[in-house]
Amino acid sequence: MKKILLLVALTVVLFSCKNLGEGEYEITGNVKGMKTGLVFLEKQNPMGMGALAIDTVKIVDGKFEIKGKTTEPEIHFIQIDKVNGKVPFILEGGEIAITVDKDSIFKSKAAGTYSNDEFTKFNEESTKIQKRMQKSVMDFQTKNMALMNEAQQNKDTVAINRLRAEYDVIQKPITDYTFGYPKTHPKSFISVLILQMMANNPKFAKEIDGIYKSFDESLKKTKPGKAIKTNLDNLKKKPAAPLAPPVSQ
């Protein structure tokens, strides 16, 4: 009897898994509250002007399906026709399930592949932290908005830097979580995107190389991974600053 149950369970698993090839993806979507319509699969415009639609499918009975192939993970978007906002997710090989909440687009979720599961967890935790910070942020803005405007008009850098330092203390929980994420998630595509941001901030200069080296090889092969490596190599090639000439007595 146990052998029969095991065989049935194995059969279910085999039939439930799609036979996707290298880099092939299958997106299955569910749009809450919408029976028909159009769905656009979009990617970031390399020229920096909005997004580019790379595929269009119909919604049938609230569901849609998009199939294709990609060479590496990359941020993409689901845009529902006549609905404000886009659903960001990571397009990568595998089965990706996207649930779209057309009335509260920020509540939409992507799951099914490791990077999308991590992306959803990252966004959920970030939202929790920001909600806890919300009152402190609002109180700071109410108290200091006029002071900041005045300091900027007068070009009072001392006052501006002081206010920014105070605001940084309030923002510390979300900053620590965001920039600490790559240190504990060496396989998540989100990590390489965050590290790319960190690489442009002198504050993190001493950390970048070590975090990058801890990454899984799959992340290093992505476009942002290669960009980070190029920056690190260029920094290592920069000649040291020349010593000041001795002061003559």
PDB file of C-alpha atoms in Angstrom:
ATOM      1  CA  MET A   1       0.000   0.000   0.000  1.00  0.00           C
ATOM      2  CA  LYS A   2       2.840   2.394   0.908  1.00  0.00           C
ATOM      3  CA  LYS A   3       4.523   1.676  -2.430  1.00  0.00           C
ATOM      4  CA  ILE A   4       1.307   2.510  -4.297  1.00  0.00           C
ATOM      5  CA  LEU A   5       0.920   5.823  -2.418  1.00  0.00           C
ATOM      6  CA  LEU A   6       4.564   6.712  -3.120  1.00  0.00           C
ATOM      7  CA  LEU A   7       4.090   5.966  -6.820  1.00  0.00           C
ATOM      8  CA  VAL A   8       0.968   8.138  -6.982  1.00  0.00           C
ATOM      9  CA  ALA A   9       2.744  10.999  -5.219  1.00  0.00           C
ATOM     10  CA  LEU A  10       5.729  10.763  -7.579  1.00  0.00           C
ATOM     11  CA  THR A  11       3.419  10.761 -10.595  1.00  0.00           C
ATOM     12  CA  VAL A  12       1.686  13.931  -9.368  1.00  0.00           C
ATOM     13  CA  VAL A  13       5.036  15.681  -8.911  1.00  0.00           C
ATOM     14  CA  LEU A  14       6.266  14.680 -12.356  1.00  0.00           C
ATOM     15  CA  PHE A  15       3.106  15.846 -14.102  1.00  0.00           C
ATOM     16  CA  SER A  16       2.938  19.103 -12.138  1.00  0.00           C
ATOM     17  CA  CYS A  17       6.451  20.156 -13.207  1.00  0.00           C
ATOM     18  CA  LYS A  18       6.716  21.751 -16.641  1.00  0.00           C
ATOM     19  CA  ASN A  19       9.486  20.511 -18.890  1.00  0.00           C
ATOM     20  CA  LEU A  20      11.119  23.906 -19.407  1.00  0.00           C
ATOM     21  CA  GLY A  21      14.448  24.195 -21.165  1.00  0.00           C
ATOM     22  CA  GLU A  22      17.459  26.336 -20.261  1.00  0.00           C
ATOM     23  CA  GLY A  23      16.329  29.949 -19.777  1.00  0.00           C
ATOM     24  CA  GLU A  24      12.708  29.232 -20.683  1.00  0.00           C
ATOM     25  CA  TYR A  25      10.026  30.889 -18.579  1.00  0.00           C
ATOM     26  CA  GLU A  26       6.300  30.457 -18.174  1.00  0.00           C
ATOM     27  CA  ILE A  27       4.378  33.214 -16.424  1.00  0.00           C
ATOM     28  CA  THR A  28       0.907  32.343 -15.168  1.00  0.00           C
ATOM     29  CA  GLY A  29      -1.058  35.308 -13.912  1.00  0.00           C
ATOM     30  CA  ASN A  30      -4.254  35.939 -12.037  1.00  0.00           C
ATOM     31  CA  VAL A  31      -5.873  39.399 -12.098  1.00  0.00           C
ATOM     32  CA  LYS A  32      -8.244  39.971  -9.215  1.00  0.00           C
ATOM     33  CA  GLY A  33     -11.494  41.640 -10.236  1.00  0.00           C
ATOM     34  CA  MET A  34     -10.908  41.584 -14.005  1.00  0.00           C
ATOM     35  CA  LYS A  35     -12.271  38.974 -16.412  1.00  0.00           C
ATOM     36  CA  THR A  36     -10.930  40.299 -19.713  1.00  0.00           C
ATOM     37  CA  GLY A  37      -8.339  42.785 -20.904  1.00  0.00           C
ATOM     38  CA  LEU A  38      -4.757  43.053 -22.108  1.00  0.00           C
ATOM     39  CA  VAL A  39      -1.473  42.388 -20.321  1.00  0.00           C
ATOM     40  CA  PHE A  40       1.845  43.878 -21.406  1.00  0.00           C
ATOM     41  CA  LEU A  41       5.182  42.354 -20.448  1.00  0.00           C
ATOM     42  CA  GLU A  42       7.602  45.275 -20.237  1.00  0.00           C
ATOM     43  CA  LYS A  43      11.297  45.830 -19.625  1.00  0.00           C
ATOM     44  CA  GLN A  44      13.270  48.923 -18.728  1.00  0.00           C
ATOM     45  CA  ASN A  45      14.175  51.087 -21.680  1.00  0.00           C
ATOM     46  CA  PRO A  46      17.989  51.055 -22.002  1.00  0.00           C
ATOM     47  CA  MET A  47      17.750  54.702 -23.077  1.00  0.00           C
ATOM     48  CA  GLY A  48      16.134  55.547 -19.739  1.00  0.00           C
ATOM     49  CA  MET A  49      12.826  56.712 -21.233  1.00  0.00           C
ATOM     50  CA  GLY A  50      10.024  54.697 -19.629  1.00  0.00           C
ATOM     51  CA  ALA A  51       9.475  51.011 -20.375  1.00  0.00           C
ATOM     52  CA  LEU A  52       9.360  48.894 -23.531  1.00  0.00           C
ATOM     53  CA  ALA A  53       6.583  46.351 -24.172  1.00  0.00           C
ATOM     54  CA  ILE A  54       8.106  43.052 -25.350  1.00  0.00           C
ATOM     55  CA  ASP A  55       4.980  40.889 -25.290  1.00  0.00           C
ATOM     56  CA  THR A  56       1.198  41.294 -25.157  1.00  0.00           C
ATOM     57  CA  VAL A  57      -1.392  38.678 -24.169  1.00  0.00           C
ATOM     58  CA  LYS A  58      -5.113  38.596 -23.386  1.00  0.00           C
ATOM     59  CA  ILE A  59      -6.755  38.074 -20.030  1.00  0.00           C
ATOM     60  CA  VAL A  60      -9.285  35.240 -20.205  1.00  0.00           C
ATOM     61  CA  ASP A  61     -11.529  34.627 -17.195  1.00  0.00           C
ATOM     62  CA  GLY A  62      -9.158  36.624 -15.036  1.00  0.00           C
ATOM     63  CA  LYS A  63      -6.058  34.678 -16.052  1.00  0.00           C
ATOM     64  CA  PHE A  64      -3.172  35.127 -18.482  1.00  0.00           C
ATOM     65  CA  GLU A  65      -0.103  33.224 -19.587  1.00  0.00           C
ATOM     66  CA  ILE A  66       3.174  34.393 -21.104  1.00  0.00           C
ATOM     67  CA  LYS A  67       5.930  32.123 -22.386  1.00  0.00           C
ATOM     68  CA  GLY A  68       9.385  32.918 -23.667  1.00  0.00           C
ATOM     69  CA  LYS A  69      13.100  32.605 -23.138  1.00  0.00           C
ATOM     70  CA  THR A  70      15.686  34.771 -21.398  1.00  0.00           C
ATOM     71  CA  THR A  71      19.447  34.604 -21.060  1.00  0.00           C
ATOM     72  CA  GLU A  72      19.721  35.940 -17.513  1.00  0.00           C
ATOM     73  CA  PRO A  73      17.628  37.369 -14.631  1.00  0.00           C
ATOM     74  CA  GLU A  74      16.418  40.905 -15.164  1.00  0.00           C
ATOM     75  CA  ILE A  75      13.795  43.226 -13.685  1.00  0.00           C
ATOM     76  CA  HIS A  76      10.625  43.339 -15.805  1.00  0.00           C
ATOM     77  CA  PHE A  77       7.094  44.641 -15.305  1.00  0.00           C
ATOM     78  CA  ILE A  78       3.536  43.468 -15.799  1.00  0.00           C
ATOM     79  CA  GLN A  79       1.285  46.286 -17.004  1.00  0.00           C
ATOM     80  CA  ILE A  80      -2.469  45.721 -17.139  1.00  0.00           C
ATOM     81  CA  ASP A  81      -4.199  47.844 -19.779  1.00  0.00           C
ATOM     82  CA  LYS A  82      -6.103  50.797 -18.235  1.00  0.00           C
ATOM     83  CA  VAL A  83      -4.755  50.052 -14.748  1.00  0.00           C
ATOM     84  CA  ASN A  84      -2.450  52.535 -13.004  1.00  0.00           C
ATOM     85  CA  GLY A  85       0.896  51.195 -11.865  1.00  0.00           C
ATOM     86  CA  LYS A  86       3.097  48.273 -12.839  1.00  0.00           C
ATOM     87  CA  VAL A  87       3.986  45.010 -11.114  1.00  0.00           C
ATOM     88  CA  PRO A  88       7.772  44.613 -10.909  1.00  0.00           C
ATOM     89  CA  PHE A  89       9.208  41.093 -10.900  1.00  0.00           C
ATOM     90  CA  ILE A  90      12.320  39.217 -11.944  1.00  0.00           C
ATOM     91  CA  LEU A  91      12.111  37.575 -15.331  1.00  0.00           C
ATOM     92  CA  GLU A  92      14.199  34.403 -15.236  1.00  0.00           C
ATOM     93  CA  GLY A  93      13.973  30.808 -16.344  1.00  0.00           C
ATOM     94  CA  GLY A  94      11.281  28.779 -14.581  1.00  0.00           C
ATOM     95  CA  GLU A  95       7.627  28.897 -13.651  1.00  0.00           C
ATOM     96  CA  ILE A  96       6.587  32.308 -12.341  1.00  0.00           C
ATOM     97  CA  ALA A  97       3.185  32.902 -10.765  1.00  0.00           C
ATOM     98  CA  ILE A  98       1.965  36.502 -10.555  1.00  0.00           C
ATOM     99  CA  THR A  99      -1.104  37.632  -8.643  1.00  0.00           C
ATOM    100  CA  VAL A 100      -2.199  41.116  -9.690  1.00  0.00           C
ATOM    101  CA  ASP A 101      -4.356  43.271  -7.423  1.00  0.00           C
ATOM    102  CA  LYS A 102      -5.623  45.881  -9.862  1.00  0.00           C
ATOM    103  CA  ASP A 103      -7.141  48.066  -7.119  1.00  0.00           C
ATOM    104  CA  SER A 104      -3.986  48.061  -4.953  1.00  0.00           C
ATOM    105  CA  ILE A 105      -1.208  47.308  -7.423  1.00  0.00           C
ATOM    106  CA  PHE A 106       1.490  47.466  -4.695  1.00  0.00           C
ATOM    107  CA  LYS A 107      -0.121  44.408  -3.072  1.00  0.00           C
ATOM    108  CA  SER A 108       0.559  42.281  -6.176  1.00  0.00           C
ATOM    109  CA  LYS A 109       2.984  39.391  -5.725  1.00  0.00           C
ATOM    110  CA  ALA A 110       5.333  37.264  -7.816  1.00  0.00           C
ATOM    111  CA  ALA A 111       6.446  33.788  -6.774  1.00  0.00           C
ATOM    112  CA  GLY A 112       7.610  30.427  -8.080  1.00  0.00           C
ATOM    113  CA  THR A 113      11.311  31.002  -8.685  1.00  0.00           C
ATOM    114  CA  TYR A 114      13.953  31.647  -6.023  1.00  0.00           C
ATOM    115  CA  SER A 115      14.627  35.263  -6.991  1.00  0.00           C
ATOM    116  CA  ASN A 116      10.925  36.158  -7.160  1.00  0.00           C
ATOM    117  CA  ASP A 117      10.204  34.490  -3.825  1.00  0.00           C
ATOM    118  CA  GLU A 118      13.061  36.508  -2.324  1.00  0.00           C
ATOM    119  CA  PHE A 119      11.892  39.686  -4.076  1.00  0.00           C
ATOM    120  CA  THR A 120       8.449  39.319  -2.487  1.00  0.00           C
ATOM    121  CA  LYS A 121       9.936  38.635   0.962  1.00  0.00           C
ATOM    122  CA  PHE A 122      12.260  41.632   0.609  1.00  0.00           C
ATOM    123  CA  ASN A 123       9.380  43.947  -0.342  1.00  0.00           C
ATOM    124  CA  GLU A 124       7.156  42.669   2.473  1.00  0.00           C
ATOM    125  CA  GLU A 125       9.867  43.162   5.107  1.00  0.00           C
ATOM    126  CA  SER A 126      10.729  46.614   3.724  1.00  0.00           C
ATOM    127  CA  THR A 127       7.054  47.616   3.928  1.00  0.00           C
ATOM    128  CA  LYS A 128       6.853  46.489   7.566  1.00  0.00           C
ATOM    129  CA  ILE A 129       9.933  48.509   8.487  1.00  0.00           C
ATOM    130  CA  GLN A 130       8.674  51.614   6.674  1.00  0.00           C
ATOM    131  CA  LYS A 131       5.304  51.387   8.435  1.00  0.00           C
ATOM    132  CA  ARG A 132       7.074  51.323  11.802  1.00  0.00           C
ATOM    133  CA  MET A 133       9.093  54.391  10.747  1.00  0.00           C
ATOM    134  CA  GLN A 134       6.152  56.299   9.264  1.00  0.00           C
ATOM    135  CA  LYS A 135       5.239  58.392  12.329  1.00  0.00           C
ATOM    136  CA  SER A 136       8.855  59.400  12.993  1.00  0.00           C
ATOM    137  CA  VAL A 137       9.329  60.426   9.356  1.00  0.00           C
ATOM    138  CA  MET A 138       6.118  62.481   9.312  1.00  0.00           C
ATOM    139  CA  ASP A 139       6.983  64.172  12.618  1.00  0.00           C
ATOM    140  CA  PHE A 140      10.446  65.057  11.300  1.00  0.00           C
ATOM    141  CA  GLN A 141       9.035  66.495   8.068  1.00  0.00           C
ATOM    142  CA  THR A 142       6.384  68.532   9.895  1.00  0.00           C
ATOM    143  CA  LYS A 143       8.947  69.928  12.324  1.00  0.00           C
ATOM    144  CA  ASN A 144      11.771  70.644   9.896  1.00  0.00           C
ATOM    145  CA  MET A 145      10.274  71.308   6.444  1.00  0.00           C
ATOM    146  CA  ALA A 146      10.384  75.099   6.841  1.00  0.00           C
ATOM    147  CA  LEU A 147      13.903  74.928   8.294  1.00  0.00           C
ATOM    148  CA  MET A 148      15.141  72.830   5.371  1.00  0.00           C
ATOM    149  CA  ASN A 149      13.603  75.187   2.781  1.00  0.00           C
ATOM    150  CA  GLU A 150      15.163  78.169   4.525  1.00  0.00           C
ATOM    151  CA  ALA A 151      18.568  76.477   4.749  1.00  0.00           C
ATOM    152  CA  GLN A 152      18.482  75.581   1.048  1.00  0.00           C
ATOM    153  CA  GLN A 153      17.509  79.135   0.050  1.00  0.00           C
ATOM    154  CA  ASN A 154      20.322  80.570   2.161  1.00  0.00           C
ATOM    155  CA  LYS A 155      22.738  77.829   1.066  1.00  0.00           C
ATOM    156  CA  ASP A 156      23.398  77.106   4.721  1.00  0.00           C
ATOM    157  CA  THR A 157      25.352  73.851   4.330  1.00  0.00           C
ATOM    158  CA  VAL A 158      25.859  73.487   8.090  1.00  0.00           C
ATOM    159  CA  ALA A 159      22.104  73.460   8.729  1.00  0.00           C
ATOM    160  CA  ILE A 160      21.441  71.249   5.692  1.00  0.00           C
ATOM    161  CA  ASN A 161      24.014  68.661   6.782  1.00  0.00           C
ATOM    162  CA  ARG A 162      22.672  68.695  10.346  1.00  0.00           C
ATOM    163  CA  LEU A 163      19.087  68.068   9.184  1.00  0.00           C
ATOM    164  CA  ARG A 164      20.221  65.328   6.805  1.00  0.00           C
ATOM    165  CA  ALA A 165      22.161  63.644   9.609  1.00  0.00           C
ATOM    166  CA  GLU A 166      19.050  63.694  11.808  1.00  0.00           C
ATOM    167  CA  TYR A 167      16.963  62.258   8.986  1.00  0.00           C
ATOM    168  CA  ASP A 168      19.556  59.528   8.360  1.00  0.00           C
ATOM    169  CA  VAL A 169      19.146  58.382  11.973  1.00  0.00           C
ATOM    170  CA  ILE A 170      15.389  57.993  11.428  1.00  0.00           C
ATOM    171  CA  GLN A 171      16.004  56.115   8.160  1.00  0.00           C
ATOM    172  CA  LYS A 172      18.608  53.804   9.735  1.00  0.00           C
ATOM    173  CA  PRO A 173      16.304  50.735  10.134  1.00  0.00           C
ATOM    174  CA  ILE A 174      15.425  50.563   6.420  1.00  0.00           C
ATOM    175  CA  THR A 175      18.971  51.522   5.386  1.00  0.00           C
ATOM    176  CA  ASP A 176      20.491  48.783   7.534  1.00  0.00           C
ATOM    177  CA  TYR A 177      18.043  46.185   6.226  1.00  0.00           C
ATOM    178  CA  THR A 178      18.520  47.135   2.562  1.00  0.00           C
ATOM    179  CA  PHE A 179      22.299  47.361   2.552  1.00  0.00           C
ATOM    180  CA  GLY A 180      22.684  44.394   4.879  1.00  0.00           C
ATOM    181  CA  TYR A 181      20.652  42.149   2.576  1.00  0.00           C
ATOM    182  CA  PRO A 182      23.458  41.312   0.076  1.00  0.00           C
ATOM    183  CA  LYS A 183      25.662  40.075   2.933  1.00  0.00           C
ATOM    184  CA  THR A 184      23.191  37.345   3.850  1.00  0.00           C
ATOM    185  CA  HIS A 185      21.690  36.488   0.442  1.00  0.00           C
ATOM    186  CA  PRO A 186      24.575  35.597  -1.919  1.00  0.00           C
ATOM    187  CA  LYS A 187      22.275  33.907  -4.473  1.00  0.00           C
ATOM    188  CA  SER A 188      19.447  36.446  -4.686  1.00  0.00           C
ATOM    189  CA  PHE A 189      19.314  38.673  -7.765  1.00  0.00           C
ATOM    190  CA  ILE A 190      18.111  41.482  -5.484  1.00  0.00           C
ATOM    191  CA  SER A 191      21.529  41.376  -3.806  1.00  0.00           C
ATOM    192  CA  VAL A 192      23.437  42.236  -6.959  1.00  0.00           C
ATOM    193  CA  LEU A 193      21.078  45.143  -7.708  1.00  0.00           C
ATOM    194  CA  ILE A 194      21.561  46.527  -4.203  1.00  0.00           C
ATOM    195  CA  LEU A 195      25.332  46.080  -4.387  1.00  0.00           C
ATOM    196  CA  GLN A 196      25.353  48.020  -7.655  1.00  0.00           C
ATOM    197  CA  MET A 197      23.745  50.951  -5.787  1.00  0.00           C
ATOM    198  CA  MET A 198      26.238  50.577  -2.940  1.00  0.00           C
ATOM    199  CA  ALA A 199      29.127  50.652  -5.408  1.00  0.00           C
ATOM    200  CA  ASN A 200      28.179  54.235  -6.310  1.00  0.00           C
ATOM    201  CA  ASN A 201      28.344  55.363  -2.678  1.00  0.00           C
ATOM    202  CA  PRO A 202      31.833  56.093  -1.264  1.00  0.00           C
ATOM    203  CA  LYS A 203      30.488  55.169   2.191  1.00  0.00           C
ATOM    204  CA  PHE A 204      30.516  51.478   1.219  1.00  0.00           C
ATOM    205  CA  ALA A 205      33.779  51.474  -0.755  1.00  0.00           C
ATOM    206  CA  LYS A 206      35.594  49.111   1.635  1.00  0.00           C
ATOM    207  CA  GLU A 207      32.749  46.571   1.680  1.00  0.00           C
ATOM    208  CA  ILE A 208      31.976  46.126  -2.023  1.00  0.00           C
ATOM    209  CA  ASP A 209      34.827  43.786  -2.953  1.00  0.00           C
ATOM    210  CA  GLY A 210      34.209  41.381  -0.075  1.00  0.00           C
ATOM    211  CA  ILE A 211      30.457  41.199  -0.669  1.00  0.00           C
ATOM    212  CA  TYR A 212      30.975  40.693  -4.401  1.00  0.00           C
ATOM    213  CA  LYS A 213      33.405  37.825  -3.787  1.00  0.00           C
ATOM    214  CA  SER A 214      30.811  36.096  -1.574  1.00  0.00           C
ATOM    215  CA  PHE A 215      28.234  36.059  -4.392  1.00  0.00           C
ATOM    216  CA  ASP A 216      27.238  32.913  -6.240  1.00  0.00           C
ATOM    217  CA  GLU A 217      28.833  32.653  -9.691  1.00  0.00           C
ATOM    218  CA  SER A 218      25.391  32.970 -11.306  1.00  0.00           C
ATOM    219  CA  LEU A 219      25.083  36.530  -9.949  1.00  0.00           C
ATOM    220  CA  LYS A 220      28.553  37.511 -11.121  1.00  0.00           C
ATOM    221  CA  LYS A 221      27.578  36.569 -14.692  1.00  0.00           C
ATOM    222  CA  THR A 222      24.588  38.957 -14.819  1.00  0.00           C
ATOM    223  CA  LYS A 223      24.811  42.445 -16.364  1.00  0.00           C
ATOM    224  CA  PRO A 224      24.897  44.239 -12.985  1.00  0.00           C
ATOM    225  CA  GLY A 225      27.370  41.636 -11.694  1.00  0.00           C
ATOM    226  CA  LYS A 226      29.711  42.301 -14.610  1.00  0.00           C
ATOM    227  CA  ALA A 227      29.313  46.068 -14.148  1.00  0.00           C
ATOM    228  CA  ILE A 228      30.356  45.791 -10.497  1.00  0.00           C
ATOM    229  CA  LYS A 229      33.384  43.673 -11.466  1.00  0.00           C
ATOM    230  CA  THR A 230      34.430  46.268 -14.060  1.00  0.00           C
ATOM    231  CA  ASN A 231      34.200  49.050 -11.475  1.00  0.00           C
ATOM    232  CA  LEU A 232      36.232  47.057  -8.976  1.00  0.00           C
ATOM    233  CA  ASP A 233      38.912  46.298 -11.587  1.00  0.00           C
ATOM    234  CA  ASN A 234      39.106  49.964 -12.595  1.00  0.00           C
ATOM    235  CA  LEU A 235      39.537  51.028  -8.980  1.00  0.00           C
ATOM    236  CA  LYS A 236      42.410  48.580  -8.543  1.00  0.00           C
ATOM    237  CA  LYS A 237      44.120  49.986 -11.648  1.00  0.00           C
ATOM    238  CA  LYS A 238      44.057  53.573 -10.411  1.00  0.00           C
ATOM    239  CA  PRO A 239      47.562  54.727  -9.496  1.00  0.00           C
ATOM    240  CA  ALA A 240      48.171  55.740  -5.925  1.00  0.00           C
ATOM    241  CA  ALA A 241      48.255  59.463  -5.242  1.00  0.00           C
ATOM    242  CA  PRO A 242      51.826  60.808  -5.572  1.00  0.00           C
ATOM    243  CA  LEU A 243      53.648  61.700  -2.407  1.00  0.00           C
ATOM    244  CA  ALA A 244      53.983  65.383  -1.689  1.00  0.00           C
ATOM    245  CA  PRO A 245      57.494  66.722  -2.377  1.00  0.00           C
ATOM    246  CA  PRO A 246      59.588  67.318   0.730  1.00  0.00           C
ATOM    247  CA  VAL A 247      59.423  70.815   2.136  1.00  0.00           C
ATOM    248  CA  SER A 248      62.720  72.582   1.651  1.00  0.00           C
ATOM    249  CA  GLN A 249      64.294  73.911   4.809  1.00  0.00           C
TER     250      GLN A 249
END
